[in-house]
Amino acid sequence: MRAAVYLPDGGIGPGRLAEVELAAEVAGPAELALPEVTVRDERGGELLHRPDLVYEPAAGGGPLAGVEAERQARAFGLANVAYHARRALRFAADLLGAPLPHLVVRVGAHSSASRWGGGHYRLPGDTDPPEPYPVAETGEVHLGGGRAFVPGTGTPYFHAPAHNAAIVYHEVGHHICRHTADFRANRLRPPDDQHSGKVALDEGTADFLTALLLGTPDIYGWHRRHIPQWDPRRRQLDARWTMAYLRPKSGGHAHANGTIWASALWTARGRVLAHGGDGERFDRMLMRALSGLGSCDGPVEREQDRRNRFGELLGELLAADAELAPVVRAAMADHGIHTEGSNAQLRARMRGTSTPAVTT
Ligand SMILES: [Zn+2]
């Protein structure tokens, strides 16, 4: 089916509007079904009325748009999410040599409570706030309906998360992590009592995959362009982010701490390319490492603690490709990531070498 979507163009913006071929089926008035992913607008309505999926982005629609513009924007969002979610899932499946479990994406989720401009990845189990949906065992991505206009653009664009490939890629990245590294050791927990919380390595891996798929390290440049590039909240992958910036007691800082891991991966991949290596080989190395980290059985608490360590995942990475290992090891060391030591120890080590001790 023909579909209008935004294609990543490496710039600051939603991407280039283009028509693509999308193997999707209209499964309902607001639902698209693909082999890899089901995408549904939870706000309902007769969105998908055309024989194809060529809808107008309508500047994101939103509360100030007319009824028809809002309908176009939501229909466009469904096709855009389907395209990018499928692309990310296929990218990972090709590298892993096996498909990932089916993903459900709910667009306009949680819209009755309040306007929401973000997304999250959920598994069945207690969450805060609680989920009004029976969450699929294999995992779900929920995208808000949008809360505000993209700041700092000349013409107003309502920031509907479904129009933002970066948000889609990041959340699908959590699905990829859940079924590989499984940072919360959810495979070892009951299927109906899963842990939806994210650790830094989960956030960082999702951000790195987002950068790969977008082709830029400034992954949130579109909707966060008002935040300076050096501010951790911009989440730009950058050589400056080392373990020295790790905020201990990771609660609440998983995204910022994750930027350290994402940046280190970005540096390592760049270094592999600079040495005449193959980027795809590095990507496969990462997928192998993620699967390796998640393949151990053991008490949940112990596994969760082990999988939380930057050094452990680096160890898996180095073991996944002996030939690339020396270049990757050196790049990771520049970010203060070594195979020995806890996260706190790596932080202390990096701080000790990067800031001279103050003597009084
Ligand atoms: Zn996340």
Short mmCIF file of C-alpha atoms and ligand atoms in Angstrom, two decimals:
data_model
loop_
_atom_site.label_atom_id
_atom_site.label_comp_id
_atom_site.label_asym_id
_atom_site.label_seq_id
_atom_site.Cartn_x
_atom_site.Cartn_y
_atom_site.Cartn_z
CA MET A 1 0.00 0.00 0.00
CA ARG A 2 1.22 3.52 -0.74
CA ALA A 3 1.82 5.50 2.43
CA ALA A 4 2.93 9.05 3.18
CA VAL A 5 5.57 9.15 5.92
CA TYR A 6 8.49 11.26 7.11
CA LEU A 7 11.86 9.83 6.08
CA PRO A 8 14.89 10.68 8.24
CA ASP A 9 17.04 13.29 6.49
CA GLY A 10 19.70 13.78 9.17
CA GLY A 11 18.51 17.32 9.84
CA ILE A 12 16.60 19.08 12.57
CA GLY A 13 12.95 18.48 11.79
CA PRO A 14 10.47 15.65 11.32
CA GLY A 15 12.26 14.53 8.14
CA ARG A 16 11.41 14.60 4.46
CA LEU A 17 7.79 13.95 3.50
CA ALA A 18 7.75 11.03 1.06
CA GLU A 19 5.58 8.25 -0.31
CA VAL A 20 6.72 4.69 0.38
CA GLU A 21 5.38 1.19 -0.12
CA LEU A 22 4.13 -0.24 3.20
CA ALA A 23 3.00 -3.87 3.61
CA ALA A 24 0.14 -2.94 5.95
CA GLU A 25 -3.48 -3.98 6.21
CA VAL A 26 -6.25 -1.74 7.43
CA ALA A 27 -7.59 -3.84 10.32
CA GLY A 28 -10.13 -1.32 11.60
CA PRO A 29 -11.17 2.33 11.27
CA ALA A 30 -8.13 3.35 13.35
CA GLU A 31 -5.89 0.29 13.19
CA LEU A 32 -3.08 -0.93 10.94
CA ALA A 33 -1.82 -4.51 11.02
CA LEU A 34 1.63 -5.56 9.83
CA PRO A 35 3.41 -8.88 10.42
CA GLU A 36 5.77 -7.19 12.93
CA VAL A 37 3.53 -4.63 14.56
CA THR A 38 -0.08 -3.56 15.17
CA VAL A 39 -0.70 0.19 15.40
CA ARG A 40 -3.98 1.48 16.81
CA ASP A 41 -5.27 4.96 17.66
CA GLU A 42 -6.95 4.57 21.03
CA ARG A 43 -9.02 7.71 20.52
CA GLY A 44 -10.91 5.90 17.75
CA GLY A 45 -12.75 7.66 14.97
CA GLU A 46 -13.03 6.83 11.27
CA LEU A 47 -9.42 7.67 10.48
CA LEU A 48 -8.50 5.27 7.68
CA HIS A 49 -11.07 5.94 4.99
CA ARG A 50 -8.82 6.02 1.91
CA PRO A 51 -7.84 3.02 -0.23
CA ASP A 52 -4.19 3.95 0.40
CA LEU A 53 -2.31 5.49 3.34
CA VAL A 54 -1.42 8.80 1.74
CA TYR A 55 -2.64 11.25 4.38
CA GLU A 56 -1.58 14.82 5.13
CA PRO A 57 0.59 15.49 8.21
CA ALA A 58 -1.51 18.67 8.63
CA ALA A 59 1.18 20.26 10.82
CA GLY A 60 0.50 17.67 13.51
CA GLY A 61 -3.16 18.53 13.89
CA GLY A 62 -3.90 19.26 17.54
CA PRO A 63 -6.56 21.05 19.53
CA LEU A 64 -6.47 24.22 17.43
CA ALA A 65 -6.76 22.39 14.11
CA GLY A 66 -10.08 21.78 12.39
CA VAL A 67 -11.79 18.39 12.56
CA GLU A 68 -10.59 17.29 9.11
CA ALA A 69 -7.00 18.45 9.72
CA GLU A 70 -6.93 16.55 13.02
CA ARG A 71 -8.28 13.43 11.33
CA GLN A 72 -5.64 13.67 8.57
CA ALA A 73 -2.88 14.21 11.15
CA ARG A 74 -3.96 11.15 13.17
CA ALA A 75 -4.24 8.93 10.07
CA PHE A 76 -0.82 10.14 8.93
CA GLY A 77 0.50 9.35 12.42
CA LEU A 78 -0.70 5.73 12.18
CA ALA A 79 1.11 5.16 8.89
CA ASN A 80 4.21 7.02 10.10
CA VAL A 81 4.41 4.93 13.30
CA ALA A 82 3.81 1.69 11.37
CA TYR A 83 6.58 2.52 8.92
CA HIS A 84 9.19 3.46 11.55
CA ALA A 85 8.31 0.73 14.04
CA ARG A 86 8.54 -1.90 11.32
CA ARG A 87 11.82 -0.45 10.08
CA ALA A 88 13.37 -0.61 13.57
CA LEU A 89 12.08 -4.13 14.22
CA ARG A 90 13.37 -5.39 10.87
CA PHE A 91 16.72 -3.71 11.41
CA ALA A 92 17.17 -5.59 14.69
CA ALA A 93 15.75 -8.87 13.36
CA ASP A 94 18.14 -8.85 10.40
CA LEU A 95 21.11 -8.36 12.72
CA LEU A 96 19.85 -10.97 15.21
CA GLY A 97 18.94 -13.46 12.48
CA ALA A 98 15.53 -13.98 14.10
CA PRO A 99 12.32 -11.94 14.34
CA LEU A 100 11.37 -10.18 17.57
CA PRO A 101 8.02 -10.89 19.25
CA HIS A 102 5.08 -8.96 17.83
CA LEU A 103 4.71 -5.39 19.07
CA VAL A 104 1.50 -3.48 19.80
CA VAL A 105 1.61 0.32 19.56
CA ARG A 106 -1.22 2.40 21.04
CA VAL A 107 -1.33 5.98 19.75
CA GLY A 108 -3.21 8.63 21.72
CA ALA A 109 -2.90 6.42 24.78
CA HIS A 110 -3.82 7.76 28.21
CA SER A 111 -5.45 10.73 26.53
CA SER A 112 -8.43 10.86 28.87
CA ALA A 113 -6.22 11.67 31.87
CA SER A 114 -4.23 14.58 30.45
CA ARG A 115 -2.43 15.64 27.32
CA TRP A 116 0.79 13.70 26.91
CA GLY A 117 3.63 14.55 24.55
CA GLY A 118 5.82 11.49 25.06
CA GLY A 119 5.88 7.73 24.90
CA HIS A 120 6.67 4.72 27.06
CA TYR A 121 7.18 0.99 26.79
CA ARG A 122 5.09 -1.21 29.02
CA LEU A 123 4.93 -4.85 30.08
CA PRO A 124 2.16 -6.50 32.14
CA GLY A 125 2.55 -5.76 35.85
CA ASP A 126 2.21 -2.93 38.33
CA THR A 127 3.07 0.46 36.86
CA ASP A 128 2.71 4.00 38.09
CA PRO A 129 0.33 5.31 36.87
CA PRO A 130 -1.56 2.03 36.36
CA GLU A 131 -2.35 0.99 32.79
CA PRO A 132 -5.99 1.09 31.70
CA TYR A 133 -5.13 -1.43 28.94
CA PRO A 134 -4.55 -5.17 29.29
CA VAL A 135 -0.91 -5.00 28.22
CA ALA A 136 0.31 -7.67 25.79
CA GLU A 137 2.79 -10.15 27.27
CA THR A 138 5.36 -9.39 24.60
CA GLY A 139 5.28 -5.65 25.34
CA GLU A 140 3.57 -2.48 24.13
CA VAL A 141 4.58 1.01 23.09
CA HIS A 142 2.22 3.79 24.15
CA LEU A 143 2.42 7.19 22.50
CA GLY A 144 0.62 10.26 23.79
CA GLY A 145 -1.61 12.34 21.58
CA GLY A 146 0.59 15.39 21.98
CA ARG A 147 0.68 18.22 24.48
CA ALA A 148 2.23 21.29 22.88
CA PHE A 149 3.60 22.83 19.72
CA VAL A 150 7.20 22.19 18.67
CA PRO A 151 9.04 25.20 20.13
CA GLY A 152 11.15 27.50 18.04
CA THR A 153 9.79 26.67 14.59
CA GLY A 154 8.69 29.37 12.18
CA THR A 155 5.35 27.78 11.35
CA PRO A 156 3.48 26.14 14.23
CA TYR A 157 3.62 22.34 14.31
CA PHE A 158 1.73 20.41 16.96
CA HIS A 159 4.14 17.87 18.45
CA ALA A 160 2.20 14.63 17.99
CA PRO A 161 4.60 11.86 19.10
CA ALA A 162 3.33 9.69 16.21
CA HIS A 163 4.87 12.25 13.83
CA ASN A 164 8.27 12.01 15.51
CA ALA A 165 10.36 9.04 14.30
CA ALA A 166 12.86 9.61 17.14
CA ILE A 167 10.23 8.85 19.78
CA VAL A 168 9.03 5.78 17.88
CA TYR A 169 12.59 4.45 17.47
CA HIS A 170 13.44 5.05 21.11
CA GLU A 171 10.40 3.15 22.38
CA VAL A 172 10.85 0.30 19.90
CA GLY A 173 14.45 0.25 21.15
CA HIS A 174 13.10 -0.73 24.59
CA HIS A 175 11.20 -3.62 22.94
CA ILE A 176 14.45 -4.75 21.30
CA CYS A 177 16.22 -4.51 24.69
CA ARG A 178 13.43 -6.40 26.48
CA HIS A 179 13.85 -9.36 24.14
CA THR A 180 17.66 -9.35 24.11
CA ALA A 181 19.54 -7.92 27.12
CA ASP A 182 16.36 -8.00 29.22
CA PHE A 183 17.90 -5.58 31.72
CA ARG A 184 15.24 -6.21 34.40
CA ALA A 185 15.55 -10.00 34.04
CA ASN A 186 11.86 -10.12 33.11
CA ARG A 187 12.23 -13.55 31.52
CA LEU A 188 12.90 -14.80 35.04
CA ARG A 189 9.72 -13.15 36.41
CA PRO A 190 6.08 -14.28 36.02
CA PRO A 191 4.60 -13.07 32.67
CA ASP A 192 1.91 -11.04 34.47
CA ASP A 193 4.34 -9.49 36.95
CA GLN A 194 6.95 -7.84 34.73
CA HIS A 195 9.10 -4.82 35.62
CA SER A 196 8.58 -1.88 33.22
CA GLY A 197 11.28 0.32 34.81
CA LYS A 198 14.33 1.24 32.72
CA VAL A 199 17.98 1.35 33.67
CA ALA A 200 20.59 3.62 32.09
CA LEU A 201 21.89 0.94 29.70
CA ASP A 202 18.33 0.36 28.45
CA GLU A 203 17.80 4.09 27.82
CA GLY A 204 21.25 4.48 26.27
CA THR A 205 20.89 1.51 23.95
CA ALA A 206 17.48 2.81 22.83
CA ASP A 207 18.99 6.25 22.16
CA PHE A 208 21.90 4.75 20.21
CA LEU A 209 19.54 2.69 18.03
CA THR A 210 17.56 5.90 17.47
CA ALA A 211 20.71 7.70 16.32
CA LEU A 212 21.59 4.85 13.96
CA LEU A 213 18.14 4.79 12.39
CA LEU A 214 17.93 8.58 12.12
CA GLY A 215 21.51 9.00 10.93
CA THR A 216 22.27 11.78 13.42
CA PRO A 217 23.54 11.95 17.01
CA ASP A 218 21.21 14.90 17.70
CA ILE A 219 18.30 12.51 18.08
CA TYR A 220 15.79 14.91 19.68
CA GLY A 221 16.91 17.98 17.76
CA TRP A 222 13.42 18.56 16.41
CA HIS A 223 11.30 18.89 19.54
CA ARG A 224 14.14 19.82 21.91
CA ARG A 225 15.92 22.40 19.76
CA HIS A 226 15.20 25.04 22.41
CA ILE A 227 17.42 23.09 24.82
CA PRO A 228 21.12 23.87 24.31
CA GLN A 229 23.18 21.08 22.74
CA TRP A 230 25.41 20.80 25.82
CA ASP A 231 22.44 20.31 28.16
CA PRO A 232 21.94 16.63 29.14
CA ARG A 233 18.20 17.04 28.56
CA ARG A 234 18.87 17.49 24.83
CA ARG A 235 20.20 13.90 24.91
CA GLN A 236 22.62 14.61 22.08
CA LEU A 237 25.18 11.82 21.70
CA ASP A 238 28.52 13.50 22.22
CA ALA A 239 32.12 12.62 23.07
CA ARG A 240 31.90 14.81 26.19
CA TRP A 241 29.58 12.40 28.06
CA THR A 242 31.81 10.14 30.13
CA MET A 243 31.35 8.16 33.34
CA ALA A 244 32.47 11.30 35.20
CA TYR A 245 28.94 12.63 34.55
CA LEU A 246 27.20 9.57 35.96
CA ARG A 247 24.67 10.54 38.59
CA PRO A 248 24.69 7.95 41.34
CA LYS A 249 21.46 6.38 42.63
CA SER A 250 20.25 6.13 39.07
CA GLY A 251 16.57 6.71 40.02
CA GLY A 252 15.28 9.57 37.90
CA HIS A 253 18.54 9.93 35.98
CA ALA A 254 18.31 6.87 33.75
CA HIS A 255 17.99 8.98 30.60
CA ALA A 256 20.93 11.27 31.38
CA ASN A 257 23.08 8.35 32.53
CA GLY A 258 22.03 6.44 29.45
CA THR A 259 23.40 9.22 27.25
CA ILE A 260 26.88 8.21 28.47
CA TRP A 261 26.39 4.68 27.11
CA ALA A 262 24.75 5.92 23.90
CA SER A 263 27.59 8.40 23.31
CA ALA A 264 30.24 5.74 23.94
CA LEU A 265 28.57 3.43 21.40
CA TRP A 266 28.42 6.31 18.92
CA THR A 267 32.13 7.03 19.42
CA ALA A 268 33.00 3.33 19.09
CA ARG A 269 31.04 2.94 15.87
CA GLY A 270 32.64 6.07 14.45
CA ARG A 271 36.07 4.72 15.39
CA VAL A 272 35.32 1.39 13.64
CA LEU A 273 34.37 3.30 10.48
CA ALA A 274 37.48 5.50 10.73
CA HIS A 275 39.60 2.34 10.83
CA GLY A 276 38.05 1.19 7.57
CA GLY A 277 35.64 -1.17 9.34
CA ASP A 278 32.04 -1.97 8.58
CA GLY A 279 29.27 -0.19 10.50
CA GLU A 280 26.85 -3.05 10.11
CA ARG A 281 29.38 -5.39 11.63
CA PHE A 282 29.52 -3.16 14.69
CA ASP A 283 25.71 -3.14 14.87
CA ARG A 284 25.69 -6.94 14.77
CA MET A 285 28.34 -6.98 17.50
CA LEU A 286 26.03 -4.87 19.67
CA MET A 287 23.02 -7.12 19.07
CA ARG A 288 25.09 -10.17 19.93
CA ALA A 289 26.29 -8.47 23.10
CA LEU A 290 22.74 -7.58 24.15
CA SER A 291 21.61 -11.16 23.61
CA GLY A 292 24.65 -12.43 25.50
CA LEU A 293 23.96 -10.22 28.50
CA GLY A 294 20.39 -11.48 28.72
CA SER A 295 21.13 -15.15 28.23
CA CYS A 296 22.14 -16.01 31.82
CA ASP A 297 19.79 -17.65 34.30
CA GLY A 298 20.08 -16.96 37.98
CA PRO A 299 18.34 -15.24 40.87
CA VAL A 300 16.44 -12.21 39.57
CA GLU A 301 18.12 -9.78 42.00
CA ARG A 302 21.62 -10.90 41.09
CA GLU A 303 20.94 -10.85 37.35
CA GLN A 304 19.31 -7.43 37.55
CA ASP A 305 22.32 -6.05 39.36
CA ARG A 306 24.76 -7.61 36.91
CA ARG A 307 22.88 -6.39 33.84
CA ASN A 308 22.86 -2.87 35.26
CA ARG A 309 26.66 -2.62 34.97
CA PHE A 310 28.25 -0.76 32.07
CA GLY A 311 31.35 -2.96 32.41
CA GLU A 312 29.36 -6.18 32.03
CA LEU A 313 27.78 -5.07 28.78
CA LEU A 314 31.16 -3.86 27.53
CA GLY A 315 32.55 -7.33 28.33
CA GLU A 316 29.82 -8.89 26.20
CA LEU A 317 30.52 -6.40 23.43
CA LEU A 318 34.23 -7.22 23.33
CA ALA A 319 33.51 -10.96 23.38
CA ALA A 320 31.04 -10.61 20.47
CA ASP A 321 33.69 -9.68 17.88
CA ALA A 322 37.35 -10.30 18.68
CA GLU A 323 38.58 -8.41 15.64
CA LEU A 324 36.73 -5.18 16.40
CA ALA A 325 37.33 -5.50 20.14
CA PRO A 326 40.60 -3.48 20.42
CA VAL A 327 39.14 -0.41 18.66
CA VAL A 328 35.92 -0.64 20.65
CA ARG A 329 37.78 -1.12 23.92
CA ALA A 330 39.84 2.03 23.32
CA ALA A 331 36.79 4.11 22.36
CA MET A 332 34.90 2.95 25.45
CA ALA A 333 37.89 3.77 27.65
CA ASP A 334 37.72 7.36 26.38
CA HIS A 335 34.25 7.49 27.94
CA GLY A 336 35.53 5.94 31.17
CA ILE A 337 33.93 2.56 30.51
CA HIS A 338 36.05 -0.48 31.36
CA THR A 339 35.15 -4.10 31.98
CA GLU A 340 36.35 -4.03 35.60
CA GLY A 341 34.42 -2.27 38.34
CA SER A 342 30.94 -1.16 39.31
CA ASN A 343 29.32 1.88 37.74
CA ALA A 344 30.24 3.94 40.81
CA GLN A 345 33.85 2.75 40.60
CA LEU A 346 34.06 3.67 36.92
CA ARG A 347 32.73 7.10 37.80
CA ALA A 348 35.30 7.59 40.57
CA ARG A 349 38.07 6.40 38.28
CA MET A 350 37.05 8.83 35.52
CA ARG A 351 36.68 11.72 37.94
CA GLY A 352 40.10 10.95 39.41
CA THR A 353 41.77 11.18 36.04
CA SER A 354 39.72 13.98 34.53
CA THR A 355 39.68 16.46 37.40
CA PRO A 356 42.85 17.15 39.34
CA ALA A 357 42.54 16.58 43.06
CA VAL A 358 42.09 19.79 45.02
CA THR A 359 44.67 20.16 47.75
CA THR A 360 44.23 22.62 50.56
ZN ZN B 1 13.01 5.33 27.34
#
